CSV table of C-alpha atoms and ligand atoms in Angstrom, one decimal:
chain,number,residue,atom,x,y,z
E,9,MET,CA,-18.1,-18.2,-4.9
E,10,PHE,CA,-17.6,-18.8,-0.5
E,11,LYS,CA,-21.1,-17.2,1.2
E,12,SER,CA,-19.7,-14.3,2.3
E,13,GLU,CA,-18.8,-13.0,-1.6
E,14,LYS,CA,-21.8,-13.6,-3.0
E,15,LEU,CA,-23.5,-12.0,0.1
E,16,ALA,CA,-20.7,-8.9,-0.4
E,17,HIS,CA,-21.3,-9.6,-3.9
E,18,SER,CA,-25.6,-8.4,-3.8
E,19,ILE,CA,-24.8,-5.6,-1.2
E,20,GLU,CA,-22.4,-4.6,-3.6
E,21,GLN,CA,-24.5,-4.4,-6.3
E,22,LEU,CA,-28.0,-2.2,-4.7
E,23,ILE,CA,-24.5,0.4,-2.8
E,24,LYS,CA,-23.9,0.6,-6.5
E,25,HIS,CA,-27.5,1.2,-7.6
E,26,GLY,CA,-28.5,4.1,-5.3
E,27,GLN,CA,-29.8,1.7,-2.7
E,28,TRP,CA,-28.1,3.1,0.1
E,29,LYS,CA,-26.8,6.8,0.2
E,30,THR,CA,-23.2,7.9,0.4
E,31,HIS,CA,-22.2,7.5,4.7
E,32,GLU,CA,-25.9,6.1,5.1
E,33,LYS,CA,-25.5,3.0,8.2
E,34,LEU,CA,-25.7,-0.1,6.9
E,35,PRO,CA,-28.1,-2.7,9.1
E,36,SER,CA,-26.0,-4.3,12.2
E,37,LEU,CA,-24.5,-7.0,11.1
E,38,ARG,CA,-27.7,-9.1,13.5
E,39,GLU,CA,-30.2,-7.4,11.6
E,40,GLN,CA,-28.1,-8.7,8.0
E,41,ALA,CA,-27.9,-11.8,9.1
E,42,GLN,CA,-32.2,-11.6,9.4
E,43,LEU,CA,-32.9,-10.1,6.7
E,44,SER,CA,-30.1,-12.6,4.1
E,45,GLY,CA,-30.3,-15.9,6.3
E,46,TYR,CA,-27.4,-15.9,6.9
E,47,SER,CA,-24.8,-16.7,10.2
E,48,LEU,CA,-23.3,-13.4,12.1
E,49,ILE,CA,-19.4,-14.7,10.8
E,50,THR,CA,-20.5,-14.9,6.8
E,51,VAL,CA,-21.6,-11.6,7.7
E,52,LEU,CA,-18.9,-9.6,9.6
E,53,ASN,CA,-17.4,-11.4,6.1
E,54,ALA,CA,-18.9,-9.9,3.6
E,55,TYR,CA,-18.6,-6.4,5.2
E,56,GLN,CA,-15.3,-7.2,5.8
E,57,ILE,CA,-14.9,-7.9,1.9
E,58,LEU,CA,-16.3,-4.9,1.1
E,59,GLU,CA,-14.5,-3.3,3.3
E,60,ALA,CA,-11.2,-4.7,2.0
E,61,LYS,CA,-12.8,-3.7,-1.4
E,62,GLY,CA,-13.5,0.6,-0.1
E,63,LEU,CA,-17.2,0.9,-0.7
E,64,ILE,CA,-18.0,1.0,3.0
E,65,TYR,CA,-16.7,2.0,6.5
E,66,ALA,CA,-16.3,0.8,10.4
E,67,LYS,CA,-16.8,3.8,12.7
E,68,ASP,CA,-16.5,2.7,16.4
E,69,LYS,CA,-19.1,0.7,18.3
E,70,SER,CA,-21.3,2.4,15.9
E,71,GLY,CA,-22.0,0.2,12.5
E,72,TYR,CA,-20.8,0.1,9.6
E,73,TYR,CA,-21.5,3.0,6.4
E,74,VAL,CA,-21.1,3.6,3.1
E,75,VAL,CA,-19.0,5.2,1.3
E,76,LYS,CA,-19.5,8.0,-1.7
E,77,ALA,CA,-22.2,5.5,-3.7
E,78,LYS,CA,-20.8,7.0,-7.1
E,79,SER,CA,-19.0,4.6,-9.1
E,80,ILE,CA,-15.4,3.4,-7.2
E,81,LEU,CA,-13.4,3.6,-9.8
E,82,GLN,CA,-12.8,4.7,-13.3
E,83,HIS,CA,-11.6,1.9,-15.8
E,84,PRO,CA,-8.9,4.3,-16.7
E,85,LEU,CA,-7.2,3.0,-19.0
E,86,GLU,CA,-6.3,-0.3,-21.2
E,87,MET,CA,-2.7,-2.2,-21.2
E,88,GLN,CA,0.5,-0.5,-22.3
E,89,HIS,CA,3.9,-1.0,-23.4
E,90,SER,CA,6.1,1.2,-22.4
E,91,LYS,CA,9.8,0.8,-23.2
E,92,ASN,CA,12.6,3.5,-21.7
E,93,ILE,CA,10.9,4.7,-18.2
E,94,GLN,CA,11.8,8.2,-18.1
E,95,ILE,CA,11.0,8.9,-14.2
E,96,ASN,CA,13.8,9.2,-11.8
E,97,SER,CA,14.9,12.3,-12.2
E,98,LYS,CA,11.0,13.8,-12.1
E,99,VAL,CA,11.0,11.8,-8.6
E,100,PHE,CA,14.6,13.1,-7.1
E,101,HIS,CA,12.7,16.8,-8.1
E,102,TYR,CA,9.8,15.7,-6.5
E,103,LEU,CA,11.5,14.5,-3.5
E,104,LYS,CA,13.9,17.0,-2.9
E,105,SER,CA,11.0,20.1,-3.1
E,106,ILE,CA,9.1,18.6,-0.3
E,107,GLN,CA,12.4,17.9,2.1
E,108,HIS,CA,12.5,21.1,3.4
E,109,SER,CA,10.4,21.3,7.0
E,110,ASP,CA,8.5,24.4,6.7
E,111,ILE,CA,6.3,22.5,4.3
E,112,LEU,CA,2.9,20.2,5.9
E,113,PRO,CA,4.3,16.4,4.7
E,114,PHE,CA,0.8,15.1,2.3
E,115,GLY,CA,2.7,13.8,0.4
E,116,SER,CA,5.0,12.3,2.6
E,117,ALA,CA,5.5,8.6,2.1
E,118,PHE,CA,5.4,7.8,5.3
E,119,PRO,CA,3.1,8.2,8.0
E,120,ASN,CA,3.6,11.5,11.0
E,121,PRO,CA,6.9,10.2,12.3
E,122,GLU,CA,5.3,11.0,16.1
E,123,LEU,CA,3.2,8.1,15.4
E,124,LEU,CA,5.7,5.6,14.9
E,125,TYR,CA,8.7,6.7,17.4
E,126,ASN,CA,8.0,3.7,19.8
E,127,GLN,CA,9.5,5.0,23.1
E,128,LYS,CA,10.5,1.0,24.5
E,129,PHE,CA,11.3,0.8,21.1
E,130,MET,CA,13.4,3.8,21.8
E,131,GLN,CA,14.7,2.2,25.0
E,132,LEU,CA,15.3,-0.6,23.8
E,133,LEU,CA,17.9,0.7,21.4
E,134,ALA,CA,19.6,3.2,23.4
E,135,GLN,CA,19.9,-0.2,26.1
E,136,HIS,CA,21.6,-2.1,23.0
E,137,ALA,CA,23.7,0.7,22.4
E,138,LYS,CA,26.0,-0.1,25.9
E,139,ARG,CA,26.3,-3.2,25.4
E,140,LYS,CA,29.9,-4.6,22.8
E,141,HIS,CA,27.9,-7.6,21.5
E,142,SER,CA,25.5,-5.7,20.1
E,143,TYR,CA,27.4,-4.2,17.6
E,144,LEU,CA,28.8,-7.3,16.1
E,145,ASN,CA,28.7,-7.4,12.6
E,146,SER,CA,29.0,-11.7,12.1
E,147,ASP,CA,25.6,-11.9,13.6
E,148,ASN,CA,24.0,-10.1,11.1
E,149,MET,CA,25.6,-9.6,8.1
E,150,PRO,CA,23.0,-11.5,5.2
E,151,PRO,CA,21.0,-13.0,5.3
E,152,GLY,CA,20.7,-11.4,8.7
E,153,ASN,CA,20.0,-12.0,12.7
E,154,PHE,CA,18.8,-15.2,12.7
E,155,ALA,CA,16.4,-14.4,16.0
E,156,LEU,CA,15.2,-11.4,14.5
E,157,ARG,CA,14.6,-13.9,10.4
E,158,GLN,CA,13.0,-16.5,13.2
E,159,LEU,CA,10.4,-14.2,14.8
E,160,ILE,CA,9.5,-12.6,11.0
E,161,ALA,CA,9.1,-16.3,10.2
E,162,ASN,CA,6.8,-16.3,12.9
E,163,ARG,CA,4.8,-13.5,12.2
E,164,TYR,CA,4.3,-14.7,7.9
E,165,ILE,CA,3.4,-18.5,10.3
E,166,LEU,CA,0.8,-17.8,12.3
E,167,GLN,CA,-0.3,-17.1,8.7
E,168,GLY,CA,-0.6,-19.7,7.4
E,169,VAL,CA,2.1,-18.6,5.7
E,170,GLN,CA,4.9,-21.4,4.8
E,171,CYS,CA,7.6,-20.3,5.9
E,172,ASP,CA,11.6,-21.5,7.0
E,173,THR,CA,13.9,-18.8,8.6
E,174,ASP,CA,16.2,-19.9,6.4
E,175,ASP,CA,14.2,-18.4,3.5
E,176,ILE,CA,14.6,-15.1,5.1
E,177,VAL,CA,17.5,-12.0,4.2
E,178,ILE,CA,17.3,-9.2,6.2
E,179,THR,CA,17.4,-6.3,4.0
E,180,SER,CA,18.2,-2.3,4.4
E,181,GLY,CA,14.0,-0.6,4.1
E,182,ALA,CA,11.6,-2.4,1.6
E,183,LEU,CA,13.6,-1.1,-0.9
E,184,ASN,CA,16.6,-2.6,-1.3
E,185,ALA,CA,14.5,-6.0,-1.3
E,186,LEU,CA,12.2,-5.1,-3.7
E,187,ASN,CA,15.2,-3.9,-6.3
E,188,LEU,CA,17.5,-7.0,-5.0
E,189,ALA,CA,14.7,-9.7,-5.7
E,190,LEU,CA,14.6,-7.2,-9.2
E,191,GLU,CA,18.1,-7.9,-10.0
E,192,ALA,CA,18.1,-11.1,-9.1
E,193,LEU,CA,15.4,-12.0,-11.7
E,194,THR,CA,15.9,-10.0,-14.3
E,195,GLN,CA,18.2,-8.8,-17.3
E,196,SER,CA,18.1,-5.5,-19.3
E,197,GLY,CA,15.6,-5.8,-22.0
E,198,ASP,CA,13.7,-8.5,-20.3
E,199,PHE,CA,10.0,-7.9,-19.8
E,200,ILE,CA,7.7,-6.7,-16.6
E,201,LEU,CA,4.4,-6.5,-15.4
E,202,LEU,CA,2.9,-3.3,-13.2
E,203,GLN,CA,-0.5,-2.1,-12.5
E,204,ASP,CA,-0.3,1.3,-14.4
E,205,THR,CA,-1.2,3.2,-11.1
E,206,VAL,CA,1.9,2.4,-8.4
E,207,PHE,CA,4.5,3.3,-6.2
E,208,TYR,CA,6.9,4.7,-8.1
E,209,GLY,CA,9.9,2.7,-6.9
E,210,ALA,CA,8.9,-0.1,-9.4
E,211,TRP,CA,9.0,3.0,-12.2
E,212,GLN,CA,12.7,3.9,-10.9
E,213,ALA,CA,13.5,-0.1,-11.1
E,214,ALA,CA,12.4,-0.4,-14.1
E,215,GLU,CA,13.9,2.5,-15.5
E,216,ARG,CA,17.9,1.6,-13.9
E,217,LEU,CA,17.5,-2.1,-15.0
E,218,GLY,CA,16.5,-0.9,-18.6
E,219,LEU,CA,13.7,-3.3,-17.8
E,220,GLU,CA,10.6,-3.0,-20.1
E,221,VAL,CA,6.9,-2.9,-18.8
E,222,VAL,CA,3.6,-3.9,-19.5
E,223,THR,CA,0.7,-1.7,-17.8
E,224,ILE,CA,-2.6,-3.6,-16.5
E,225,PRO,CA,-5.4,-0.6,-15.9
E,226,THR,CA,-6.7,-0.3,-12.1
E,227,HIS,CA,-10.1,-2.6,-11.7
E,228,PRO,CA,-13.1,0.0,-10.9
E,229,ASP,CA,-14.2,-2.6,-8.4
E,230,HIS,CA,-11.4,-5.4,-7.8
E,231,GLY,CA,-9.0,-2.7,-7.8
E,232,PHE,CA,-6.8,-5.5,-9.8
E,233,ASP,CA,-8.0,-7.0,-13.2
E,234,ILE,CA,-7.5,-10.3,-13.1
E,235,VAL,CA,-8.9,-10.6,-17.3
E,236,ALA,CA,-6.5,-8.0,-18.1
E,237,PHE,CA,-3.8,-10.2,-16.0
E,238,GLU,CA,-4.1,-12.9,-18.3
E,239,GLN,CA,-4.9,-11.1,-21.5
E,240,ALA,CA,-1.3,-9.7,-20.4
E,241,LEU,CA,1.0,-13.0,-19.3
E,242,LYS,CA,-1.0,-15.0,-22.5
E,243,GLN,CA,0.3,-11.6,-25.0
E,244,TYR,CA,4.2,-10.5,-23.5
E,245,PRO,CA,6.7,-12.4,-22.3
E,246,ILE,CA,6.3,-11.4,-19.1
E,247,LYS,CA,9.4,-12.7,-16.4
E,248,VAL,CA,8.6,-11.5,-14.2
E,249,CYS,CA,5.1,-9.3,-12.7
E,250,TRP,CA,5.8,-7.4,-9.7
E,251,LEU,CA,2.2,-5.9,-7.7
E,252,MET,CA,0.9,-4.4,-4.5
E,253,LEU,CA,-2.3,-6.6,-4.1
E,254,ASN,CA,-2.8,-5.4,1.0
E,255,VAL,CA,-3.1,-1.7,1.1
E,256,GLN,CA,-1.9,-0.8,-2.9
E,257,ASN,CA,-0.1,2.8,-2.4
E,258,PRO,CA,-1.6,4.8,-4.1
E,259,VAL,CA,-4.8,4.0,-4.9
E,260,GLY,CA,-5.9,1.9,-0.8
E,261,TYR,CA,-7.2,-0.7,-2.5
E,262,THR,CA,-7.2,-5.0,-1.0
E,263,VAL,CA,-7.3,-7.3,-3.3
E,264,SER,CA,-9.9,-10.7,-1.9
E,265,ASN,CA,-8.5,-14.0,-1.3
E,266,SER,CA,-10.6,-15.3,-4.7
E,267,ILE,CA,-8.2,-13.3,-6.8
E,268,LYS,CA,-5.4,-13.8,-5.3
E,269,GLN,CA,-5.9,-17.1,-5.7
E,270,LYS,CA,-6.6,-16.8,-9.8
E,271,ILE,CA,-2.9,-14.5,-9.7
E,272,ALA,CA,-1.2,-18.1,-8.0
E,273,ASN,CA,-2.6,-20.2,-10.6
E,274,LEU,CA,-1.6,-17.9,-13.6
E,275,LEU,CA,1.9,-17.7,-11.7
E,276,HIS,CA,2.7,-21.2,-11.9
E,277,GLU,CA,0.7,-21.6,-15.6
E,278,TYR,CA,2.4,-19.6,-16.8
E,279,GLN,CA,5.5,-20.1,-15.0
E,280,VAL,CA,6.4,-16.5,-13.6
E,281,TYR,CA,7.5,-14.7,-11.0
E,282,LEU,CA,6.0,-12.7,-8.8
E,283,ILE,CA,7.3,-10.0,-6.6
E,284,GLU,CA,4.8,-9.1,-3.5
E,285,ASP,CA,5.6,-5.6,-2.1
E,286,ASP,CA,3.8,-5.6,0.7
E,287,VAL,CA,4.8,-2.3,3.1
E,288,TYR,CA,1.8,-2.4,3.8
E,289,ALA,CA,-0.2,-4.7,5.1
E,290,GLU,CA,-0.3,-4.3,9.3
E,291,LEU,CA,-2.4,-1.2,8.3
E,292,SER,CA,-5.6,-2.5,7.5
E,293,TYR,CA,-7.6,-1.9,10.3
E,294,GLY,CA,-10.4,-4.8,10.0
E,295,LYS,CA,-9.3,-7.4,12.6
E,296,HIS,CA,-6.9,-9.4,11.0
E,297,LYS,CA,-5.0,-8.7,8.4
E,298,PRO,CA,-5.1,-9.5,4.3
E,299,LEU,CA,-2.6,-12.2,3.7
E,300,PRO,CA,0.1,-12.2,1.7
E,301,MET,CA,0.7,-14.0,-1.9
E,302,THR,CA,2.8,-16.5,-0.1
E,303,TYR,CA,-0.9,-18.1,1.1
E,304,PHE,CA,-1.9,-18.6,-1.9
E,305,ASP,CA,1.6,-20.1,-4.3
E,306,GLN,CA,2.2,-23.6,-4.0
E,307,HIS,CA,5.0,-23.3,-6.1
E,308,GLN,CA,7.6,-21.6,-4.8
E,309,ARG,CA,6.6,-18.4,-6.9
E,310,VAL,CA,6.2,-15.4,-5.1
E,311,LEU,CA,8.8,-13.3,-3.1
E,312,HIS,CA,7.8,-11.5,-0.3
E,313,CYS,CA,8.7,-7.9,0.8
E,314,SER,CA,8.1,-6.1,3.5
E,315,THR,CA,9.2,-4.1,6.4
E,316,PHE,CA,9.5,-2.4,8.9
E,317,SER,CA,9.6,1.4,8.1
E,318,LYS,CA,5.9,2.3,7.8
E,319,THR,CA,5.8,0.8,11.6
E,320,LEU,CA,8.1,2.2,13.4
E,321,GLY,CA,9.5,5.0,10.6
E,322,MET,CA,11.8,4.9,7.9
E,323,GLY,CA,14.7,5.3,9.8
E,324,THR,CA,14.8,2.3,11.1
E,325,ARG,CA,15.8,1.1,7.4
E,326,VAL,CA,15.2,-2.6,8.1
E,327,GLY,CA,12.8,-4.2,5.6
E,328,TRP,CA,13.1,-8.3,5.5
E,329,ILE,CA,12.8,-10.8,1.3
E,330,HIS,CA,11.0,-13.5,1.6
E,331,ALA,CA,13.4,-14.8,-0.9
E,332,HIS,CA,13.1,-18.8,-1.1
E,333,GLN,CA,15.0,-19.8,-3.7
E,334,PHE,CA,16.8,-17.1,-4.6
E,335,SER,CA,17.7,-16.2,-0.7
E,336,ASP,CA,21.5,-17.1,-1.9
E,337,ALA,CA,21.3,-15.0,-5.3
E,338,ILE,CA,20.0,-11.8,-3.4
E,339,GLN,CA,23.1,-13.0,-0.5
E,340,HIS,CA,25.8,-12.1,-3.3
E,341,LEU,CA,24.1,-8.6,-4.4
E,342,GLN,CA,23.3,-7.7,-0.6
E,343,LEU,CA,27.7,-8.3,-0.5
E,344,MET,CA,27.9,-6.4,-3.5
E,345,SER,CA,26.1,-4.0,-2.8
E,346,THR,CA,23.9,-1.8,0.7
E,347,VAL,CA,26.1,-5.6,2.7
E,348,SER,CA,24.3,-5.2,6.7
E,349,VAL,CA,21.2,-3.7,7.9
E,350,SER,CA,22.6,-1.7,11.3
E,351,PRO,CA,23.3,-4.8,13.9
E,352,LEU,CA,22.5,-2.7,17.3
E,353,VAL,CA,19.0,-2.5,15.5
E,354,GLN,CA,18.0,-6.2,13.7
E,355,ASN,CA,19.0,-6.8,17.8
E,356,ALA,CA,16.5,-4.6,19.9
E,357,LEU,CA,14.0,-5.5,17.0
E,358,VAL,CA,14.7,-8.5,17.7
E,359,ASP,CA,13.7,-7.8,21.8
E,360,PHE,CA,10.9,-5.2,20.7
E,361,LEU,CA,8.9,-8.1,18.9
E,362,SER,CA,9.8,-11.1,21.3
E,363,HIS,CA,8.6,-9.1,24.1
E,364,HIS,CA,5.0,-8.8,21.8
E,365,TYR,CA,5.7,-5.4,22.0
E,366,TYR,CA,5.0,-4.8,18.0
E,367,GLU,CA,1.8,-6.1,18.2
E,368,LYS,CA,0.6,-3.7,21.4
E,369,HIS,CA,2.2,-0.7,19.0
E,370,LEU,CA,0.2,-1.4,15.8
E,371,ARG,CA,-3.4,-2.2,17.8
E,372,HIS,CA,-2.3,2.0,19.3
E,373,LEU,CA,-1.1,2.6,15.6
E,374,ARG,CA,-3.6,1.8,13.5
E,375,GLN,CA,-6.6,2.7,15.6
E,376,ARG,CA,-4.5,6.4,15.9
E,377,LEU,CA,-4.7,5.8,11.3
E,378,ALA,CA,-8.1,5.6,11.2
E,379,GLN,CA,-9.5,8.4,13.7
E,380,TYR,CA,-6.6,11.3,11.8
E,381,LYS,CA,-7.3,9.7,8.4
E,382,GLN,CA,-11.6,9.6,9.1
E,383,VAL,CA,-11.2,13.5,10.2
E,384,PHE,CA,-9.1,13.7,6.8
E,385,TYR,CA,-12.2,12.6,4.7
E,386,ASP,CA,-15.4,12.9,6.6
E,387,TYR,CA,-14.5,17.5,6.0
E,388,LEU,CA,-12.5,16.7,2.4
E,389,ALA,CA,-15.9,15.0,0.6
E,390,GLN,CA,-18.3,17.8,2.5
E,391,HIS,CA,-15.8,21.4,0.6
E,392,LEU,CA,-14.0,19.8,-2.1
E,393,PRO,CA,-16.4,20.4,-5.6
E,394,GLU,CA,-19.2,18.5,-6.7
E,395,ASP,CA,-16.7,16.3,-9.6
E,396,CYS,CA,-14.4,14.7,-7.0
E,397,HIS,CA,-14.4,12.1,-6.1
E,398,ILE,CA,-11.7,10.4,-2.9
E,399,HIS,CA,-11.3,6.6,-3.4
E,400,PHE,CA,-11.8,5.8,1.0
E,401,PHE,CA,-10.1,2.6,1.9
E,402,THR,CA,-10.5,1.4,5.9
E,403,SER,CA,-6.9,1.2,5.7
E,404,GLY,CA,-3.5,2.4,5.2
E,405,TYR,CA,-2.7,6.9,5.9
E,406,PHE,CA,-3.6,7.3,3.1
E,407,LEU,CA,-7.2,9.3,0.0
E,408,TRP,CA,-6.6,8.9,-3.0
E,409,ILE,CA,-8.5,11.7,-5.0
E,410,GLU,CA,-9.6,12.2,-8.3
E,411,LEU,CA,-10.7,15.5,-9.9
E,412,ALA,CA,-12.3,17.0,-13.2
E,413,PRO,CA,-11.0,14.5,-16.3
E,414,ASN,CA,-8.7,17.3,-17.5
E,415,CYS,CA,-7.4,18.9,-14.8
E,416,ASP,CA,-3.7,18.2,-14.6
E,417,SER,CA,-2.7,17.1,-10.7
E,418,PHE,CA,0.9,18.6,-11.0
E,419,LYS,CA,-0.3,21.8,-11.6
E,420,ILE,CA,-1.7,22.4,-7.8
E,421,TYR,CA,1.3,20.4,-6.6
E,422,GLU,CA,3.7,23.9,-8.5
E,423,SER,CA,1.3,26.0,-6.4
E,424,LEU,CA,0.0,24.3,-3.4
E,425,LEU,CA,3.8,24.1,-3.4
E,426,LYS,CA,4.3,28.3,-3.3
E,427,GLN,CA,2.8,28.1,0.0
E,428,ASN,CA,4.0,25.6,2.3
E,429,ILE,CA,2.2,21.9,1.5
E,430,GLY,CA,3.0,20.0,-0.5
E,431,ILE,CA,1.3,17.0,-2.2
E,432,ALA,CA,1.3,14.4,-3.8
E,433,PRO,CA,0.3,14.5,-8.0
E,434,SER,CA,-0.2,11.1,-9.9
E,435,VAL,CA,2.6,11.8,-12.3
E,436,LEU,CA,4.4,10.3,-9.5
E,437,PHE,CA,2.6,6.7,-10.0
E,438,ARG,CA,1.2,6.6,-13.9
E,439,LEU,CA,3.1,7.6,-16.8
E,440,GLU,CA,-0.5,8.0,-19.2
E,441,LYS,CA,0.2,11.6,-20.1
E,442,ASN,CA,-3.7,12.2,-20.5
E,443,THR,CA,-4.9,11.4,-17.3
E,444,GLN,CA,-3.5,13.2,-15.0
E,445,ASN,CA,-6.1,14.3,-12.1
E,446,TYR,CA,-5.3,12.5,-8.7
E,447,ILE,CA,-3.9,13.7,-5.7
E,448,ARG,CA,-2.4,11.5,-3.2
E,449,LEU,CA,-3.0,12.8,0.7
E,450,ASN,CA,-0.8,11.7,3.2
E,451,CYS,CA,-3.5,11.2,5.9
E,452,SER,CA,-2.2,10.2,9.1
E,453,PHE,CA,-2.0,13.7,11.4
E,454,GLU,CA,-3.9,14.9,14.3
E,455,TRP,CA,-6.4,17.2,13.1
E,456,ASN,CA,-5.3,20.9,14.0
E,457,ASP,CA,-6.5,25.0,12.4
E,458,THR,CA,-3.1,24.6,10.8
E,459,ILE,CA,-4.4,21.5,8.9
E,460,GLU,CA,-8.0,23.1,9.1
E,461,VAL,CA,-6.3,26.4,7.3
E,462,ALA,CA,-4.6,24.1,4.9
E,463,MET,CA,-6.9,21.7,3.4
E,464,GLN,CA,-9.3,24.3,1.9
E,465,GLN,CA,-5.9,26.2,1.1
E,466,LEU,CA,-5.9,22.9,-1.0
E,467,CYS,CA,-9.6,22.8,-1.5
E,468,VAL,CA,-9.4,26.5,-3.4
E,469,CYS,CA,-6.5,25.2,-6.0
E,470,ILE,CA,-8.7,22.1,-6.5
E,471,GLN,CA,-11.1,24.6,-7.6
E,472,GLN,CA,-9.9,27.1,-9.3
E,473,GLN,CA,-7.7,23.9,-11.6
E,474,ASN,CA,-11.0,22.4,-12.5
E,475,ALA,CA,-12.8,25.3,-14.1
E,476,SER,CA,-9.5,26.4,-16.1
E,477,SER,CA,-8.8,23.2,-17.1
E,478,SER,CA,-13.0,22.8,-18.1
E,479,PHE,CA,-12.6,26.8,-19.7
E,480,THR,CA,-9.8,24.6,-21.4
E,481,LEU,CA,-11.9,22.2,-22.6
E,482,ASN,CA,-14.8,24.6,-24.7
P,26,LIG,C1,4.7,1.5,-1.7
P,26,LIG,C2,6.3,1.1,-1.2
P,26,LIG,N1,6.5,0.1,-0.9
P,26,LIG,C3,8.7,0.3,0.1
P,26,LIG,C4,8.4,1.6,0.4
P,26,LIG,C5,9.9,1.4,0.8
P,26,LIG,O1,9.9,1.0,2.0
P,26,LIG,P1,11.0,1.4,3.0
P,26,LIG,O2,11.1,2.5,3.5
P,26,LIG,O3,11.3,-0.1,3.3
P,26,LIG,O4,12.4,0.7,2.1
P,26,LIG,C6,7.5,2.0,0.0
P,26,LIG,C7,8.0,3.8,1.4
P,26,LIG,O5,7.3,4.6,0.5
P,26,LIG,C8,6.0,2.1,-0.2
P,26,LIG,O6,5.7,2.8,-0.4
């Protein structure tokens, strides 16, 4: 264990045993260094580990504070094996239900578009729209625009990941990348491994391809349950894992580097491939973005997928896959389905990234998301019923709200929809029927009166539902 991990572990124990109360300030970096005898940088790393685990949060220039000092996550489920997944029609109806512009978009998977549509990027698009050569498709057909792939590869290299431009394939968003990867690696009836609470796109892909799914539980402290992971690899003929380890959707945790290293070792030992869904890594508020699994993988077992949808808008429809030896297979599938991504958008992205506008945009975006989410958290921490727990992580724009154990979040969703308020109920993310007491809330909006009224309505609705579920229990 690194020194910083040791220190983080000790502080974590103190938080769990109630040494510090909710929202109480932790010792400053300097004070903690004096108290513990570790260097400032070790203390900073330890605080960042605790931040990524959702145990503490940083406030601008003021220091680090404790998130709600209750147990962090329930250990909800055991390993499970499911055949015949059926979720597609549920997701379809849900997405349709929240689409209307009258519905407040707290159920949306995408950040507030006002934060994403960057003016400079729009100018570059307009400039390219006037140049005929920007439409020429031949340079932008699979595997995609060379300069764009080079810029993406450089971003990996800067993180210490080995990456060649030829390993990158541009796709029509991350969902396309993830689906192409799964299609290239599996056949109907194969076993795949998922976390028990995941982005619905993973369940949808499993249903579409006729795959059997083994799930591992969400770990109460670490997010990822490495013991259950090894047990699942031992017990089932898993071919591929589809995992989200950074800023996990919907829960929000980021898995530590030491667990990521163990995952990489196990992938090699059991000869299993990993499709990594890493669409939110840029939205981690810390100084360093979390490392992708490709950093730890020495044996080309990881196919890493990401996108510009969460940073420049879903309309961009540009994603990519770091596909290594599967680049050809992915392109074959692409040429039979989505073909190429808009050359115009690819060309504008090249200019946007190569002039460093993107970094500036990301800094601004993270700052806003951090501010907006904090306001939602502060309000809800004060107004939600006592038996609710908010899972708060210093990244992204979702809050994962745990309601009283028998509360049905789908009923809350249905009731709020009648009041034009959208939320995402847990039935979209986990199959287990008896634990549907969670809500994902998109908090990427600047607080105003309309939002406050909507959050009041949410709290009232949860209160009523919690009360009726405890009544049913009795
Ligand atoms: C976790 C996760 N993965 C993948 C996607 C798909 O992203 P894209 O719009 O780039 O296809 C989303 C979008 O909601 C997501 O939340």
